[in-house]
Amino acid sequence: LVGTFGVAAGGAPKICPPADVVLPVPLPREYVVFHAWSGGYKKHLKEWPNANWVALTRRALDAGLPVVFTGGRSDCERTMQLIGATGVDDGRLINAAGALTLPETVEVLSRARVVASVCTGIMHLAAAVGARVVSLHGPTSSKRWGAIGSGVVSVDAAQDGCGFLNLGFEDEGQRRDCMVSIPVEAVWAALRQQLGD
């Protein structure tokens, strides 16, 4: 934004977690955060299929990483369904959707080993707190809408015609299957890269 006025911005956005945050739910010492839900206009176009999140969750668990799911209050039920679809009910999957204030969310993101998110505000917030981020882009292009920071790895849909959103409303006549085309293997490889595996 400031570049349009001839101002050279050399630093990425940065947010420091407040020092006095007490989380309402106990978290494991190490965990990853998955943010499956988008917001805004035509948000469903930016959401990855639940079956893919389930497969990614199982891989994280197989690697010994508990998963914290974030989201808004309106995402709580969908998150419970997503967790239920994994078939895992042993405490390693935590539904924090709608349970955290903004400062608490900042704390949870900052302590995560990796945050995997669709293109939405949490993706940008995670990058701003210095978390390692894997961002998923279908109708959005990471070059235009991606998170900014040295700890960000973006996974863009490889199909022709994806990444078409510029200002956010150019969806007329565009693909509806961009997020479906992002394979679990590509996201898992990006997560492993971020974990240093």
Coordinates of C-alpha atoms in Angstrom, one line a residue:
L1 CA 0.0 0.0 0.0
V2 CA 2.7 2.5 0.9
G3 CA 4.6 1.6 -2.2
T4 CA 2.0 3.4 -4.3
F5 CA 3.1 6.6 -2.6
G6 CA 6.8 6.0 -3.3
V7 CA 7.6 4.8 0.2
A8 CA 10.0 1.8 0.4
A9 CA 8.8 -0.5 3.2
G10 CA 11.7 -2.7 4.3
G11 CA 10.2 -4.7 7.1
A12 CA 7.5 -7.3 7.4
P13 CA 4.5 -6.7 9.7
K14 CA 5.4 -7.8 13.3
I15 CA 3.2 -8.4 16.3
C16 CA 4.6 -9.4 19.7
P17 CA 2.4 -11.6 21.9
P18 CA 1.3 -10.0 25.2
A19 CA 3.4 -11.2 28.2
D20 CA 0.4 -11.8 30.5
V21 CA -1.8 -14.1 28.4
V22 CA -3.3 -17.1 30.3
L23 CA -4.8 -19.6 27.9
P24 CA -8.2 -21.0 28.7
V25 CA -7.3 -24.5 27.5
P26 CA -4.1 -26.4 28.3
L27 CA -2.0 -27.1 25.3
P28 CA 0.7 -29.6 24.7
R29 CA 4.4 -28.5 24.8
E30 CA 4.6 -28.9 21.0
Y31 CA 1.8 -28.7 18.5
V32 CA 0.8 -27.5 15.1
V33 CA -2.1 -25.2 14.3
F34 CA -4.6 -25.9 11.5
H35 CA -6.9 -23.1 10.4
A36 CA -9.4 -24.6 7.9
W37 CA -11.9 -21.8 7.5
S38 CA -11.9 -18.7 5.5
G39 CA -14.0 -15.6 5.9
G40 CA -15.4 -12.9 3.7
Y41 CA -17.1 -12.8 0.3
K42 CA -17.3 -16.3 -1.3
K43 CA -15.3 -17.8 1.5
H44 CA -16.2 -21.3 0.4
L45 CA -14.0 -20.9 -2.7
K46 CA -10.9 -20.5 -0.4
E47 CA -11.6 -23.5 1.8
W48 CA -9.7 -26.8 1.3
P49 CA -11.8 -30.0 1.4
N50 CA -12.4 -31.5 4.8
A51 CA -11.1 -34.9 3.6
N52 CA -7.8 -33.2 2.9
W53 CA -7.6 -31.7 6.4
V54 CA -8.4 -35.1 7.8
A55 CA -5.6 -36.7 5.9
L56 CA -3.2 -33.9 6.8
T57 CA -4.2 -34.2 10.5
R58 CA -3.5 -37.9 10.5
R59 CA -0.1 -37.3 9.1
A60 CA 0.7 -34.8 11.7
L61 CA -0.5 -37.2 14.4
D62 CA 1.6 -40.0 12.9
A63 CA 4.6 -37.6 13.2
G64 CA 3.9 -37.1 16.9
L65 CA 2.4 -33.7 16.6
P66 CA -0.9 -32.8 18.3
V67 CA -3.1 -30.4 16.3
V68 CA -4.9 -27.3 17.6
F69 CA -7.7 -26.1 15.3
T70 CA -8.5 -22.4 15.3
G71 CA -11.5 -20.6 14.0
G72 CA -14.3 -18.2 15.0
R73 CA -17.4 -19.0 17.0
S74 CA -19.3 -19.8 13.9
D75 CA -16.6 -22.4 13.0
C76 CA -16.9 -24.4 16.2
E77 CA -19.5 -27.0 15.0
R78 CA -17.6 -27.5 11.6
T79 CA -14.4 -27.9 13.5
M80 CA -16.0 -30.6 15.8
Q81 CA -17.2 -32.4 12.7
L82 CA -13.7 -32.2 11.1
I83 CA -12.1 -33.6 14.3
G84 CA -14.8 -36.3 14.4
A85 CA -14.0 -37.3 10.8
T86 CA -10.4 -38.2 11.8
G87 CA -11.7 -41.0 14.1
V88 CA -9.2 -39.8 16.8
D89 CA -10.5 -39.1 20.2
D90 CA -7.5 -39.3 22.5
G91 CA -6.9 -35.6 23.4
R92 CA -4.3 -34.9 20.7
L93 CA -6.8 -32.9 18.7
I94 CA -7.9 -29.6 20.3
N95 CA -10.9 -27.6 19.1
A96 CA -10.0 -23.9 19.9
A97 CA -12.5 -22.5 17.4
G98 CA -14.5 -19.7 19.1
A99 CA -12.7 -20.4 22.4
L100 CA -9.9 -17.8 22.2
T101 CA -9.7 -14.0 22.4
L102 CA -7.4 -12.2 19.9
P103 CA -4.5 -12.0 22.4
E104 CA -4.9 -15.7 23.2
T105 CA -5.0 -16.5 19.5
V106 CA -1.7 -14.6 19.1
E107 CA -0.2 -16.6 21.9
V108 CA -1.3 -19.9 20.5
L109 CA 0.0 -19.0 17.0
S110 CA 3.3 -17.8 18.3
R111 CA 4.0 -21.0 20.2
A112 CA 3.0 -23.4 17.4
R113 CA 5.7 -25.3 15.6
V114 CA 3.9 -24.6 12.3
V115 CA 0.6 -23.0 11.3
A116 CA -1.2 -24.3 8.2
S117 CA -4.0 -22.0 7.0
V118 CA -6.2 -21.2 4.1
C119 CA -5.8 -17.6 2.8
T120 CA -7.5 -15.6 5.6
G121 CA -6.7 -13.2 8.4
I122 CA -5.2 -15.9 10.7
M123 CA -2.6 -16.7 8.0
H124 CA -1.4 -13.1 8.1
L125 CA -1.6 -12.9 11.9
A126 CA 0.5 -16.1 12.2
A127 CA 3.2 -14.6 9.9
A128 CA 3.1 -11.3 11.8
V129 CA 3.8 -13.1 15.2
G130 CA 6.8 -14.9 13.6
A131 CA 5.3 -18.3 13.3
R132 CA 6.3 -20.7 10.5
V133 CA 3.4 -20.7 8.2
V134 CA 2.1 -22.9 5.3
S135 CA -0.5 -21.0 3.4
L136 CA -2.9 -22.6 0.9
H137 CA -4.0 -20.5 -2.1
G138 CA -6.5 -21.5 -4.8
P139 CA -8.5 -18.6 -6.1
T140 CA -6.1 -16.3 -4.4
S141 CA -2.5 -15.9 -5.6
S142 CA 0.2 -16.0 -2.9
K143 CA 2.0 -13.3 -4.9
R144 CA -1.0 -10.9 -4.3
W145 CA -2.6 -12.2 -1.1
G146 CA 0.1 -14.3 0.5
A147 CA 1.5 -13.8 4.0
I148 CA 4.7 -11.8 4.4
G149 CA 7.7 -13.0 6.3
S150 CA 10.7 -15.2 6.1
G151 CA 8.9 -18.1 7.7
V152 CA 6.2 -18.5 5.1
V153 CA 5.9 -21.2 2.6
S154 CA 2.9 -20.9 0.1
V155 CA 1.2 -23.7 -1.7
D156 CA -0.6 -22.4 -4.7
A157 CA -3.1 -24.4 -6.9
A158 CA -1.3 -25.6 -10.0
Q159 CA -4.3 -25.6 -12.3
D160 CA -4.5 -23.0 -15.1
G161 CA -7.0 -20.3 -14.2
C162 CA -6.4 -20.3 -10.5
G163 CA -5.1 -17.3 -8.5
F164 CA -7.7 -15.1 -10.3
L165 CA -8.7 -12.9 -7.3
N166 CA -7.1 -9.5 -7.3
L167 CA -9.4 -7.2 -5.4
G168 CA -11.6 -10.0 -4.1
F169 CA -14.7 -10.0 -6.3
E170 CA -13.4 -11.2 -9.7
D171 CA -15.0 -14.6 -9.5
E172 CA -17.6 -14.4 -12.3
G173 CA -17.0 -17.2 -14.7
Q174 CA -13.9 -18.4 -12.9
R175 CA -12.9 -21.9 -11.7
R176 CA -14.6 -23.2 -8.6
D177 CA -12.3 -26.2 -8.0
C178 CA -8.9 -24.5 -7.3
M179 CA -8.6 -25.6 -3.7
V180 CA -9.6 -29.1 -4.6
S181 CA -6.6 -29.3 -6.8
I182 CA -4.1 -28.7 -4.0
P183 CA -2.8 -32.2 -3.1
V184 CA -2.4 -33.3 0.5
E185 CA 1.2 -34.4 -0.4
A186 CA 2.2 -30.9 -1.4
V187 CA 0.9 -29.4 1.9
W188 CA 2.5 -32.2 3.9
A189 CA 5.8 -31.6 2.1
A190 CA 5.6 -27.9 2.9
L191 CA 4.8 -28.7 6.6
R192 CA 7.8 -31.1 6.8
Q193 CA 10.0 -28.4 5.2
Q194 CA 8.8 -25.9 7.9
L195 CA 9.4 -28.5 10.6
G196 CA 13.0 -29.0 9.4
D197 CA 12.4 -32.6 8.6

